[in-house]
PDB file of C-alpha atoms in Angstrom:
ATOM      1  CA  ILE W 266      58.062   0.700  75.814  1.00 83.00           C
ATOM      2  CA  VAL W 267      57.153  -2.811  76.949  1.00 85.00           C
ATOM      3  CA  VAL W 268      53.619  -3.196  78.183  1.00 86.00           C
ATOM      4  CA  THR W 269      53.128  -5.939  80.742  1.00 87.00           C
ATOM      5  CA  ASN W 270      49.976  -7.396  82.130  1.00 84.00           C
ATOM      6  CA  ARG W 271      49.093 -10.289  84.323  1.00 83.00           C
ATOM      7  CA  TYR W 272      45.907 -11.254  82.620  1.00 80.00           C
ATOM      8  CA  PRO W 273      45.037 -10.845  78.890  1.00 79.00           C
ATOM      9  CA  ASP W 274      42.963  -7.756  78.239  1.00 82.00           C
ATOM     10  CA  LEU W 275      42.422  -7.251  74.502  1.00 82.00           C
ATOM     11  CA  ARG W 276      40.520  -4.017  74.898  1.00 84.00           C
ATOM     12  CA  ARG W 277      43.367  -2.343  76.762  1.00 85.00           C
ATOM     13  CA  GLU W 278      45.994  -3.818  74.398  1.00 83.00           C
ATOM     14  CA  LEU W 279      44.150  -2.307  71.402  1.00 84.00           C
ATOM     15  CA  LEU W 280      44.002   1.020  73.202  1.00 86.00           C
ATOM     16  CA  ALA W 281      47.766   0.803  73.871  1.00 85.00           C
ATOM     17  CA  LYS W 282      48.443   0.013  70.206  1.00 85.00           C
ATOM     18  CA  GLU W 283      46.509   3.119  69.186  1.00 85.00           C
ATOM     19  CA  LEU W 284      48.840   5.095  71.494  1.00 85.00           C
ATOM     20  CA  GLY W 285      51.969   3.679  69.815  1.00 82.00           C
ATOM     21  CA  CYS W 286      52.860   0.624  71.972  1.00 85.00           C
ATOM     22  CA  GLN W 287      53.846  -2.423  69.932  1.00 83.00           C
ATOM     23  CA  VAL W 288      55.511  -4.843  72.453  1.00 85.00           C
ATOM     24  CA  PHE W 289      53.489  -6.708  75.080  1.00 82.00           C
ATOM     25  CA  LEU W 290      54.752  -9.087  77.805  1.00 83.00           C
ATOM     26  CA  ARG W 291      52.294 -11.300  79.558  1.00 82.00           C
ATOM     27  CA  GLN W 292      52.630 -13.581  82.552  1.00 82.00           C
ATOM     28  CA  PRO W 293      54.634 -15.751  83.163  1.00 82.00           C
ATOM     29  CA  PHE W 294      57.519 -13.301  83.277  1.00 83.00           C
ATOM     30  CA  GLU W 295      60.251 -15.816  82.460  1.00 85.00           C
ATOM     31  CA  ARG W 296      63.681 -14.953  81.208  1.00 87.00           C
ATOM     32  CA  VAL W 297      63.133 -16.172  77.677  1.00 84.00           C
ATOM     33  CA  TRP W 298      59.981 -14.064  77.244  1.00 83.00           C
ATOM     34  CA  ILE W 299      61.627 -11.023  78.750  1.00 86.00           C
ATOM     35  CA  GLU W 300      64.551 -11.332  76.313  1.00 85.00           C
ATOM     36  CA  ARG W 301      62.239 -11.703  73.374  1.00 86.00           C
ATOM     37  CA  ALA W 302      60.328  -8.603  74.414  1.00 83.00           C
ATOM     38  CA  LEU W 303      63.555  -6.606  74.767  1.00 87.00           C
ATOM     39  CA  ALA W 304      64.744  -7.892  71.380  1.00 86.00           C
ATOM     40  CA  GLN W 305      61.556  -6.612  69.787  1.00 84.00           C
ATOM     41  CA  VAL W 306      62.120  -3.219  71.414  1.00 83.00           C
ATOM     42  CA  ARG W 307      65.714  -3.044  70.120  1.00 84.00           C
ATOM     43  CA  ALA W 308      64.814  -4.192  66.576  1.00 80.00           C
ATOM     44  CA  PRO W 309      64.559  -1.369  64.031  1.00 74.00           C
ATOM     45  CA  ARG W 310      60.994  -0.601  63.251  1.00 67.00           C
ATOM     46  CA  PRO W 311      60.008  -0.591  59.568  1.00 62.00           C
ATOM     47  CA  ALA W 312      59.134   2.757  58.122  1.00 59.00           C
ATOM     48  CA  ALA W 313      55.440   3.252  57.871  1.00 53.00           C
ATOM     49  CA  ALA W 314      54.148   3.145  54.350  1.00 54.00           C
ATOM     50  CA  LYS W 315      53.134   6.494  53.116  1.00 56.00           C
ATOM     51  CA  ALA W 316      49.468   6.848  52.586  1.00 50.00           C
ATOM     52  CA  PRO W 317      48.497   7.553  49.011  1.00 57.00           C
ATOM     53  CA  ALA W 318      48.094  11.200  48.240  1.00 58.00           C
ATOM     54  CA  GLY W 319      44.529  10.686  47.162  1.00 60.00           C
ATOM     55  CA  LEU W 320      42.314   7.853  46.020  1.00 62.00           C
ATOM     56  CA  PRO W 321      41.016   8.021  42.442  1.00 67.00           C
ATOM     57  CA  ALA W 322      37.498   9.329  42.096  1.00 65.00           C
ATOM     58  CA  VAL W 323      34.854   6.704  41.813  1.00 62.00           C
ATOM     59  CA  ARG W 324      33.487   6.789  38.209  1.00 72.00           C
ATOM     60  CA  LEU W 325      30.428   4.649  38.761  1.00 72.00           C
ATOM     61  CA  THR W 326      28.662   4.107  42.001  1.00 79.00           C
ATOM     62  CA  VAL W 327      27.542   0.660  43.079  1.00 80.00           C
ATOM     63  CA  ARG W 328      23.945   1.689  42.485  1.00 83.00           C
ATOM     64  CA  THR W 329      24.786   2.695  38.926  1.00 83.00           C
ATOM     65  CA  LYS W 330      26.685  -0.513  38.296  1.00 83.00           C
ATOM     66  CA  ILE W 331      23.667  -2.504  39.419  1.00 87.00           C
ATOM     67  CA  ILE W 332      21.061  -0.465  37.517  1.00 89.00           C
ATOM     68  CA  LEU W 333      23.003   0.034  34.249  1.00 87.00           C
ATOM     69  CA  PRO W 334      22.857  -3.596  32.965  1.00 88.00           C
ATOM     70  CA  PHE W 335      19.131  -3.803  33.645  1.00 89.00           C
ATOM     71  CA  ALA W 336      18.579  -0.437  31.957  1.00 90.00           C
ATOM     72  CA  LEU W 337      20.510  -1.604  28.887  1.00 91.00           C
ATOM     73  CA  LEU W 338      18.542  -4.856  28.812  1.00 91.00           C
ATOM     74  CA  ALA W 339      15.261  -2.971  29.082  1.00 92.00           C
ATOM     75  CA  GLY W 340      16.326  -0.639  26.237  1.00 91.00           C
ATOM     76  CA  VAL W 341      17.240  -3.562  23.983  1.00 92.00           C
ATOM     77  CA  PHE W 342      13.929  -5.237  24.774  1.00 90.00           C
ATOM     78  CA  ALA W 343      12.009  -2.013  24.040  1.00 92.00           C
ATOM     79  CA  LEU W 344      13.783  -1.543  20.704  1.00 92.00           C
ATOM     80  CA  ALA W 345      13.147  -5.141  19.714  1.00 91.00           C
ATOM     81  CA  ALA W 346       9.483  -4.867  20.699  1.00 90.00           C
ATOM     82  CA  ALA W 347       9.097  -1.591  18.772  1.00 90.00           C
ATOM     83  CA  TYR W 348      10.703  -3.153  15.699  1.00 88.00           C
ATOM     84  CA  LEU W 349       8.470  -6.227  15.807  1.00 87.00           C
ATOM     85  CA  ILE W 350       5.330  -4.160  16.384  1.00 87.00           C
ATOM     86  CA  SER W 351       6.191  -1.763  13.547  1.00 85.00           C
ATOM     87  CA  ARG W 352       6.830  -4.707  11.210  1.00 83.00           C
ATOM     88  CA  TYR W 353       3.526  -6.288  12.208  1.00 81.00           C
ATOM     89  CA  VAL W 354       1.601  -3.048  11.744  1.00 81.00           C
ATOM     90  CA  SER W 355       3.315  -2.361   8.417  1.00 77.00           C
ATOM     91  CA  ASP W 356       2.594  -5.872   7.165  1.00 76.00           C
ATOM     92  CA  SER W 357      -1.018  -5.612   8.332  1.00 80.00           C
ATOM     93  CA  ILE W 358      -1.518  -2.303   6.520  1.00 82.00           C
ATOM     94  CA  GLN W 359       0.119  -3.677   3.377  1.00 79.00           C
ATOM     95  CA  ASP W 360      -2.003  -6.835   3.499  1.00 81.00           C
ATOM     96  CA  ARG W 361      -5.167  -4.809   4.021  1.00 82.00           C
ATOM     97  CA  PHE W 362      -4.244  -2.521   1.132  1.00 80.00           C
ATOM     98  CA  ASP W 363      -3.500  -5.505  -1.117  1.00 82.00           C
ATOM     99  CA  ARG W 364      -6.848  -7.082  -0.236  1.00 84.00           C
ATOM    100  CA  GLN W 365      -8.691  -3.835  -0.899  1.00 81.00           C
ATOM    101  CA  LEU W 366      -6.864  -3.455  -4.203  1.00 82.00           C
ATOM    102  CA  ALA W 367      -7.728  -7.019  -5.215  1.00 84.00           C
ATOM    103  CA  ASP W 368     -11.365  -6.492  -4.219  1.00 84.00           C
ATOM    104  CA  ALA W 369     -11.507  -3.245  -6.182  1.00 82.00           C
ATOM    105  CA  ALA W 370      -9.983  -4.964  -9.218  1.00 83.00           C
ATOM    106  CA  ALA W 371     -12.539  -7.788  -9.000  1.00 86.00           C
ATOM    107  CA  LEU W 372     -15.423  -5.333  -8.632  1.00 85.00           C
ATOM    108  CA  THR W 373     -14.106  -3.272 -11.532  1.00 84.00           C
ATOM    109  CA  ALA W 374     -13.790  -6.305 -13.792  1.00 85.00           C
ATOM    110  CA  ASP W 375     -17.304  -7.425 -12.839  1.00 87.00           C
ATOM    111  CA  TRP W 376     -18.697  -3.943 -13.430  1.00 85.00           C
ATOM    112  CA  MET W 377     -16.969  -3.799 -16.846  1.00 85.00           C
ATOM    113  CA  VAL W 378     -18.597  -7.102 -17.817  1.00 88.00           C
ATOM    114  CA  ARG W 379     -21.987  -5.739 -16.779  1.00 89.00           C
ATOM    115  CA  ALA W 380     -21.353  -2.514 -18.706  1.00 88.00           C
ATOM    116  CA  GLU W 381     -20.538  -4.538 -21.813  1.00 91.00           C
ATOM    117  CA  SER W 382     -23.699  -6.577 -21.273  1.00 91.00           C
ATOM    118  CA  ARG W 383     -25.769  -3.379 -21.106  1.00 92.00           C
ATOM    119  CA  LEU W 384     -24.261  -2.135 -24.361  1.00 93.00           C
ATOM    120  CA  LEU W 385     -24.900  -5.520 -25.922  1.00 93.00           C
ATOM    121  CA  GLU W 386     -28.543  -5.428 -24.835  1.00 94.00           C
ATOM    122  CA  THR W 387     -28.970  -1.985 -26.378  1.00 93.00           C
ATOM    123  CA  GLU W 388     -27.281  -3.150 -29.590  1.00 94.00           C
ATOM    124  CA  ARG W 389     -29.613  -6.137 -29.851  1.00 93.00           C
ATOM    125  CA  LEU W 390     -32.606  -3.948 -29.121  1.00 94.00           C
ATOM    126  CA  VAL W 391     -31.670  -1.528 -31.904  1.00 94.00           C
ATOM    127  CA  ALA W 392     -30.787  -4.247 -34.416  1.00 93.00           C
ATOM    128  CA  ASN W 393     -34.007  -6.177 -33.801  1.00 92.00           C
ATOM    129  CA  THR W 394     -36.395  -3.221 -33.660  1.00 93.00           C
ATOM    130  CA  ALA W 395     -39.038  -3.517 -36.369  1.00 93.00           C
ATOM    131  CA  GLY W 396     -38.261  -1.286 -39.353  1.00 93.00           C
ATOM    132  CA  VAL W 397     -34.571  -0.720 -38.565  1.00 94.00           C
ATOM    133  CA  ALA W 398     -33.317  -3.294 -41.076  1.00 93.00           C
ATOM    134  CA  GLU W 399     -35.548  -1.926 -43.839  1.00 94.00           C
ATOM    135  CA  ALA W 400     -34.645   1.697 -43.114  1.00 93.00           C
ATOM    136  CA  LEU W 401     -30.959   0.810 -42.977  1.00 92.00           C
ATOM    137  CA  ALA W 402     -31.158  -1.034 -46.316  1.00 92.00           C
ATOM    138  CA  ALA W 403     -32.922   2.016 -47.813  1.00 92.00           C
ATOM    139  CA  ARG W 404     -30.448   4.398 -46.109  1.00 92.00           C
ATOM    140  CA  ASP W 405     -33.391   6.299 -44.634  1.00 93.00           C
ATOM    141  CA  SER W 406     -31.706   8.403 -41.937  1.00 91.00           C
ATOM    142  CA  GLU W 407     -34.878  10.142 -40.778  1.00 92.00           C
ATOM    143  CA  ARG W 408     -36.717   6.871 -40.320  1.00 93.00           C
ATOM    144  CA  LEU W 409     -33.765   5.431 -38.408  1.00 93.00           C
ATOM    145  CA  ARG W 410     -33.597   8.498 -36.187  1.00 92.00           C
ATOM    146  CA  ALA W 411     -37.267   8.186 -35.291  1.00 92.00           C
ATOM    147  CA  LEU W 412     -36.819   4.495 -34.435  1.00 94.00           C
ATOM    148  CA  VAL W 413     -33.448   4.546 -32.655  1.00 94.00           C
ATOM    149  CA  LEU W 414     -33.408   7.869 -30.757  1.00 92.00           C
ATOM    150  CA  PRO W 415     -35.905   6.753 -28.075  1.00 92.00           C
ATOM    151  CA  LEU W 416     -33.876   3.573 -27.569  1.00 93.00           C
ATOM    152  CA  ALA W 417     -30.620   5.535 -27.176  1.00 91.00           C
ATOM    153  CA  VAL W 418     -32.201   7.966 -24.709  1.00 91.00           C
ATOM    154  CA  ASN W 419     -33.712   5.142 -22.662  1.00 91.00           C
ATOM    155  CA  ALA W 420     -30.408   3.239 -22.526  1.00 89.00           C
ATOM    156  CA  GLN W 421     -28.352   6.429 -21.944  1.00 88.00           C
ATOM    157  CA  ALA W 422     -25.905   5.300 -24.577  1.00 90.00           C
ATOM    158  CA  GLY W 423     -22.998   7.577 -25.320  1.00 90.00           C
ATOM    159  CA  SER W 424     -23.054   6.886 -29.031  1.00 92.00           C
ATOM    160  CA  VAL W 425     -25.064   4.824 -31.520  1.00 93.00           C
ATOM    161  CA  GLU W 426     -23.665   4.290 -35.008  1.00 93.00           C
ATOM    162  CA  LEU W 427     -25.598   2.653 -37.861  1.00 94.00           C
ATOM    163  CA  LEU W 428     -23.661   1.564 -40.949  1.00 93.00           C
ATOM    164  CA  ASP W 429     -24.873   0.001 -44.178  1.00 91.00           C
ATOM    165  CA  ALA W 430     -23.457  -3.240 -45.566  1.00 91.00           C
ATOM    166  CA  ASN W 431     -20.558  -1.336 -47.174  1.00 90.00           C
ATOM    167  CA  GLY W 432     -19.567   0.335 -43.929  1.00 89.00           C
ATOM    168  CA  VAL W 433     -20.879   3.746 -44.938  1.00 90.00           C
ATOM    169  CA  GLY W 434     -22.445   5.655 -42.058  1.00 90.00           C
ATOM    170  CA  VAL W 435     -26.190   6.199 -42.353  1.00 92.00           C
ATOM    171  CA  LEU W 436     -26.921   7.677 -38.926  1.00 92.00           C
ATOM    172  CA  SER W 437     -24.850   8.645 -35.891  1.00 91.00           C
ATOM    173  CA  LEU W 438     -26.462   9.556 -32.599  1.00 92.00           C
ATOM    174  CA  ARG W 439     -24.012  11.093 -30.156  1.00 91.00           C
ATOM    175  CA  GLU W 440     -24.624  12.688 -26.790  1.00 89.00           C
ATOM    176  CA  ALA W 441     -24.810  16.473 -26.934  1.00 85.00           C
ATOM    177  CA  ALA W 442     -26.289  18.572 -24.153  1.00 78.00           C
ATOM    178  CA  ASP W 443     -27.436  21.343 -26.535  1.00 80.00           C
ATOM    179  CA  ALA W 444     -29.082  19.013 -29.089  1.00 79.00           C
ATOM    180  CA  PRO W 445     -32.803  18.096 -29.135  1.00 73.00           C
ATOM    181  CA  GLY W 446     -33.356  15.034 -26.972  1.00 74.00           C
ATOM    182  CA  GLY W 447     -29.743  15.238 -25.774  1.00 84.00           C
ATOM    183  CA  TYR W 448     -28.366  13.585 -28.944  1.00 89.00           C
ATOM    184  CA  ALA W 449     -26.950  15.060 -32.122  1.00 89.00           C
ATOM    185  CA  ALA W 450     -27.999  13.222 -35.318  1.00 89.00           C
ATOM    186  CA  LEU W 451     -25.182  13.117 -37.865  1.00 87.00           C
ATOM    187  CA  ARG W 452     -24.018  11.255 -40.919  1.00 80.00           C
ATOM    188  CA  ASP W 453     -20.656   9.671 -40.194  1.00 69.00           C
ATOM    189  CA  ASP W 454     -17.799  10.090 -42.611  1.00 69.00           C
ATOM    190  CA  GLY W 455     -16.981   6.382 -42.622  1.00 76.00           C
ATOM    191  CA  THR W 456     -14.569   6.389 -39.690  1.00 86.00           C
ATOM    192  CA  PRO W 457     -16.096   3.338 -37.915  1.00 89.00           C
ATOM    193  CA  ALA W 458     -15.700   1.204 -41.025  1.00 88.00           C
ATOM    194  CA  ALA W 459     -11.911   1.290 -40.556  1.00 89.00           C
ATOM    195  CA  TRP W 460     -12.034  -0.262 -37.111  1.00 91.00           C
ATOM    196  CA  GLU W 461     -11.029  -3.911 -37.013  1.00 92.00           C
ATOM    197  CA  PHE W 462     -13.932  -5.195 -34.912  1.00 93.00           C
ATOM    198  CA  VAL W 463     -16.397  -3.382 -37.233  1.00 92.00           C
ATOM    199  CA  GLN W 464     -14.822  -4.972 -40.289  1.00 93.00           C
ATOM    200  CA  THR W 465     -15.232  -8.351 -38.614  1.00 93.00           C
ATOM    201  CA  VAL W 466     -18.962  -7.666 -38.140  1.00 93.00           C
ATOM    202  CA  LEU W 467     -19.460  -6.384 -41.711  1.00 92.00           C
ATOM    203  CA  ALA W 468     -17.710  -9.508 -43.003  1.00 91.00           C
ATOM    204  CA  GLY W 469     -20.378 -11.628 -41.332  1.00 89.00           C
ATOM    205  CA  GLN W 470     -17.841 -13.480 -39.200  1.00 90.00           C
ATOM    206  CA  ALA W 471     -18.619 -15.150 -35.873  1.00 88.00           C
ATOM    207  CA  ASP W 472     -16.685 -16.835 -33.106  1.00 88.00           C
ATOM    208  CA  ALA W 473     -17.568 -19.249 -30.320  1.00 87.00           C
ATOM    209  CA  GLN W 474     -19.480 -16.508 -28.496  1.00 86.00           C
ATOM    210  CA  GLY W 475     -21.489 -15.266 -31.459  1.00 88.00           C
ATOM    211  CA  ASP W 476     -21.405 -12.552 -34.092  1.00 90.00           C
ATOM    212  CA  LYS W 477     -21.108  -9.589 -31.708  1.00 93.00           C
ATOM    213  CA  PHE W 478     -17.706  -7.977 -31.107  1.00 94.00           C
ATOM    214  CA  ALA W 479     -16.406  -5.317 -28.737  1.00 92.00           C
ATOM    215  CA  GLY W 480     -13.568  -2.917 -29.233  1.00 91.00           C
ATOM    216  CA  LEU W 481     -11.916   0.317 -28.178  1.00 89.00           C
ATOM    217  CA  ALA W 482     -12.215   3.127 -30.695  1.00 89.00           C
ATOM    218  CA  ASP W 483     -10.077   6.248 -30.849  1.00 87.00           C
ATOM    219  CA  ALA W 484     -12.484   8.427 -32.818  1.00 86.00           C
ATOM    220  CA  PRO W 485     -12.372  12.134 -33.628  1.00 85.00           C
ATOM    221  CA  TRP W 486     -15.301  12.614 -31.223  1.00 87.00           C
ATOM    222  CA  GLY W 487     -13.540  10.866 -28.371  1.00 86.00           C
ATOM    223  CA  GLN W 488     -12.328   7.536 -27.057  1.00 88.00           C
ATOM    224  CA  LEU W 489     -15.181   5.088 -26.670  1.00 90.00           C
ATOM    225  CA  PHE W 490     -15.810   1.478 -25.860  1.00 92.00           C
ATOM    226  CA  TYR W 491     -18.134  -0.031 -28.492  1.00 94.00           C
ATOM    227  CA  VAL W 492     -20.130  -3.206 -28.930  1.00 94.00           C
ATOM    228  CA  ALA W 493     -20.890  -3.929 -32.584  1.00 95.00           C
ATOM    229  CA  GLY W 494     -23.292  -6.407 -34.140  1.00 94.00           C
ATOM    230  CA  PRO W 495     -24.786  -7.130 -37.556  1.00 94.00           C
ATOM    231  CA  VAL W 496     -28.271  -6.208 -38.785  1.00 94.00           C
ATOM    232  CA  TRP W 497     -30.109  -8.877 -40.807  1.00 93.00           C
ATOM    233  CA  ASP W 498     -33.232  -8.393 -42.868  1.00 91.00           C
ATOM    234  CA  ALA W 499     -36.194 -10.758 -43.035  1.00 90.00           C
ATOM    235  CA  ASP W 500     -34.484 -12.784 -45.770  1.00 90.00           C
ATOM    236  CA  GLY W 501     -31.335 -13.296 -43.682  1.00 89.00           C
ATOM    237  CA  ARG W 502     -29.190 -10.885 -45.657  1.00 92.00           C
ATOM    238  CA  LEU W 503     -26.642  -8.635 -43.944  1.00 94.00           C
ATOM    239  CA  VAL W 504     -27.818  -5.057 -44.461  1.00 94.00           C
ATOM    240  CA  GLY W 505     -25.490  -3.269 -42.042  1.00 93.00           C
ATOM    241  CA  ALA W 506     -24.146  -3.007 -38.524  1.00 94.00           C
ATOM    242  CA  VAL W 507     -25.043  -1.285 -35.272  1.00 95.00           C
ATOM    243  CA  LEU W 508     -22.462   0.097 -32.853  1.00 94.00           C
ATOM    244  CA  VAL W 509     -23.424   1.127 -29.308  1.00 95.00           C
ATOM    245  CA  GLY W 510     -20.720   2.742 -27.236  1.00 93.00           C
ATOM    246  CA  GLN W 511     -19.845   4.716 -24.137  1.00 92.00           C
ATOM    247  CA  THR W 512     -17.016   7.176 -23.599  1.00 90.00           C
ATOM    248  CA  LEU W 513     -14.115   6.027 -21.448  1.00 89.00           C
ATOM    249  CA  GLU W 514     -14.562   9.047 -19.175  1.00 88.00           C
ATOM    250  CA  ALA W 515     -18.167   8.015 -18.497  1.00 88.00           C
ATOM    251  CA  LEU W 516     -17.118   4.401 -17.894  1.00 88.00           C
ATOM    252  CA  ALA W 517     -14.387   5.467 -15.454  1.00 88.00           C
ATOM    253  CA  ARG W 518     -16.815   7.805 -13.676  1.00 87.00           C
ATOM    254  CA  ASP W 519     -19.420   5.055 -13.322  1.00 87.00           C
ATOM    255  CA  ILE W 520     -16.837   2.580 -12.047  1.00 84.00           C
ATOM    256  CA  ARG W 521     -15.648   5.138  -9.508  1.00 86.00           C
ATOM    257  CA  SER W 522     -19.188   5.727  -8.220  1.00 85.00           C
ATOM    258  CA  ASN W 523     -19.966   1.998  -7.995  1.00 81.00           C
ATOM    259  CA  THR W 524     -16.684   0.644  -6.580  1.00 80.00           C
ATOM    260  CA  LEU W 525     -15.452   3.726  -4.641  1.00 79.00           C
ATOM    261  CA  ALA W 526     -12.008   3.103  -6.149  1.00 80.00           C
ATOM    262  CA  HIS W 527      -9.971   5.334  -8.411  1.00 83.00           C
ATOM    263  CA  ILE W 528      -9.635   3.834 -11.871  1.00 82.00           C
ATOM    264  CA  ASN W 529      -7.020   4.268 -14.592  1.00 83.00           C
ATOM    265  CA  LEU W 530      -7.748   2.841 -18.048  1.00 82.00           C
ATOM    266  CA  TYR W 531      -4.789   1.942 -20.259  1.00 82.00           C
ATOM    267  CA  ASP W 532      -4.354   0.639 -23.774  1.00 80.00           C
ATOM    268  CA  PRO W 533      -2.247  -2.520 -24.378  1.00 80.00           C
ATOM    269  CA  ALA W 534       0.837  -0.326 -24.888  1.00 82.00           C
ATOM    270  CA  GLY W 535       0.439   1.163 -21.389  1.00 80.00           C
ATOM    271  CA  ARG W 536      -0.777   4.570 -22.574  1.00 82.00           C
ATOM    272  CA  LEU W 537      -3.173   6.223 -20.159  1.00 84.00           C
ATOM    273  CA  LEU W 538      -6.618   6.649 -21.728  1.00 83.00           C
ATOM    274  CA  ALA W 539      -8.821   7.815 -18.862  1.00 84.00           C
ATOM    275  CA  SER W 540      -8.484   8.307 -15.122  1.00 83.00           C
ATOM    276  CA  THR W 541     -10.833   9.223 -12.303  1.00 82.00           C
ATOM    277  CA  LEU W 542      -7.917  11.061 -10.661  1.00 80.00           C
ATOM    278  CA  ALA W 543      -8.163  13.724 -13.350  1.00 65.00           C
ATOM    279  CA  LEU W 544     -11.938  13.979 -12.977  1.00 54.00           C
ATOM    280  CA  GLU W 545     -11.784  15.166  -9.356  1.00 53.00           C
ATOM    281  CA  ALA W 546     -10.893  18.794  -8.835  1.00 43.00           C
ATOM    282  CA  GLY W 547      -9.187  18.051  -5.529  1.00 44.00           C
ATOM    283  CA  ALA W 548      -6.705  15.681  -7.123  1.00 45.00           C
ATOM    284  CA  GLY W 549      -4.543  18.528  -8.380  1.00 44.00           C
ATOM    285  CA  LEU W 550      -3.101  16.387 -11.172  1.00 46.00           C
ATOM    286  CA  THR W 551      -2.017  17.730 -14.510  1.00 49.00           C
ATOM    287  CA  ALA W 552      -1.981  15.932 -17.822  1.00 49.00           C
ATOM    288  CA  GLU W 553       1.792  15.559 -17.523  1.00 52.00           C
ATOM    289  CA  THR W 554       1.451  13.946 -14.093  1.00 51.00           C
ATOM    290  CA  LEU W 555      -1.166  11.492 -15.329  1.00 50.00           C
ATOM    291  CA  ALA W 556       0.956  10.635 -18.355  1.00 53.00           C
ATOM    292  CA  ALA W 557       3.820   9.759 -16.009  1.00 53.00           C
ATOM    293  CA  LEU W 558       1.757   7.211 -14.066  1.00 51.00           C
ATOM    294  CA  PRO W 559       3.220   3.673 -14.345  1.00 51.00           C
ATOM    295  CA  ALA W 560       1.454   1.230 -16.602  1.00 48.00           C
ATOM    296  CA  GLU W 561       0.610  -1.149 -13.745  1.00 48.00           C
ATOM    297  CA  PRO W 562      -3.181  -0.915 -13.411  1.00 44.00           C
ATOM    298  CA  ALA W 563      -5.101  -3.164 -11.077  1.00 42.00           C
ATOM    299  CA  ALA W 564      -7.419  -4.087 -13.937  1.00 40.00           C
ATOM    300  CA  LEU W 565      -6.429  -3.629 -17.589  1.00 37.00           C
ATOM    301  CA  PHE W 566      -9.118  -3.505 -20.272  1.00 33.00           C
TER     302      PHE W 566
END
């Protein structure tokens, strides 16, 4: 089929092409154009390409392709922000804990100095009370008890030990709830004389801070912190020594109530001596658990 027309009409030509016409001859109808049109009709027509059986399914829509990169970017940003915030919060909590621990250690050290000062004041009061030196030289236990017991009760001392110049115990006043006045009056068996800081006092030695010495005593009646000092008579002769001490449990309990921090007391070898964790029923700690605590106290005495 050769479609001819006098004037170009693209709309009709497109409609003819949809109906299968492929050759068009327009005016002028000259011989050369007619031959060319006939040649196109005679020419073999190429086989139409077969349409694909089916297009592959679209895996990702355009909307998904646009949204996915932004979603991934937002996720990475959220993870990075969460990581930075968690690090900041963790560091802030750790810094706050470290500051609180340092403050508690400073308060504990200051409280321990004040506790030692209180024991020292009581020791000086006992050693300088009128009649104590004479009674100690005469080994008059009853006289010493009458003079020293009111001082021990007033100072709430855990223990008061009076030794003669040879280190022999003359009077020991130790807290006892069932004893008259709250203190049991005993004659010591000479245990304090073996302690190094007591021997230093009985030897009449002194250092840059004076002739008073403090020490930790592991006695049969408990573990106590003592302050020891000499007793001089009117002639300046050494007639004995006075020890004023407090149990480590009482010291730890007082520190806990004043600093609101749990306290562990260790010896220089790292052995646990006392702990406020064991004093609270809610702690639920056994002796084995406390013994396993690391020897890294905030304040070591």
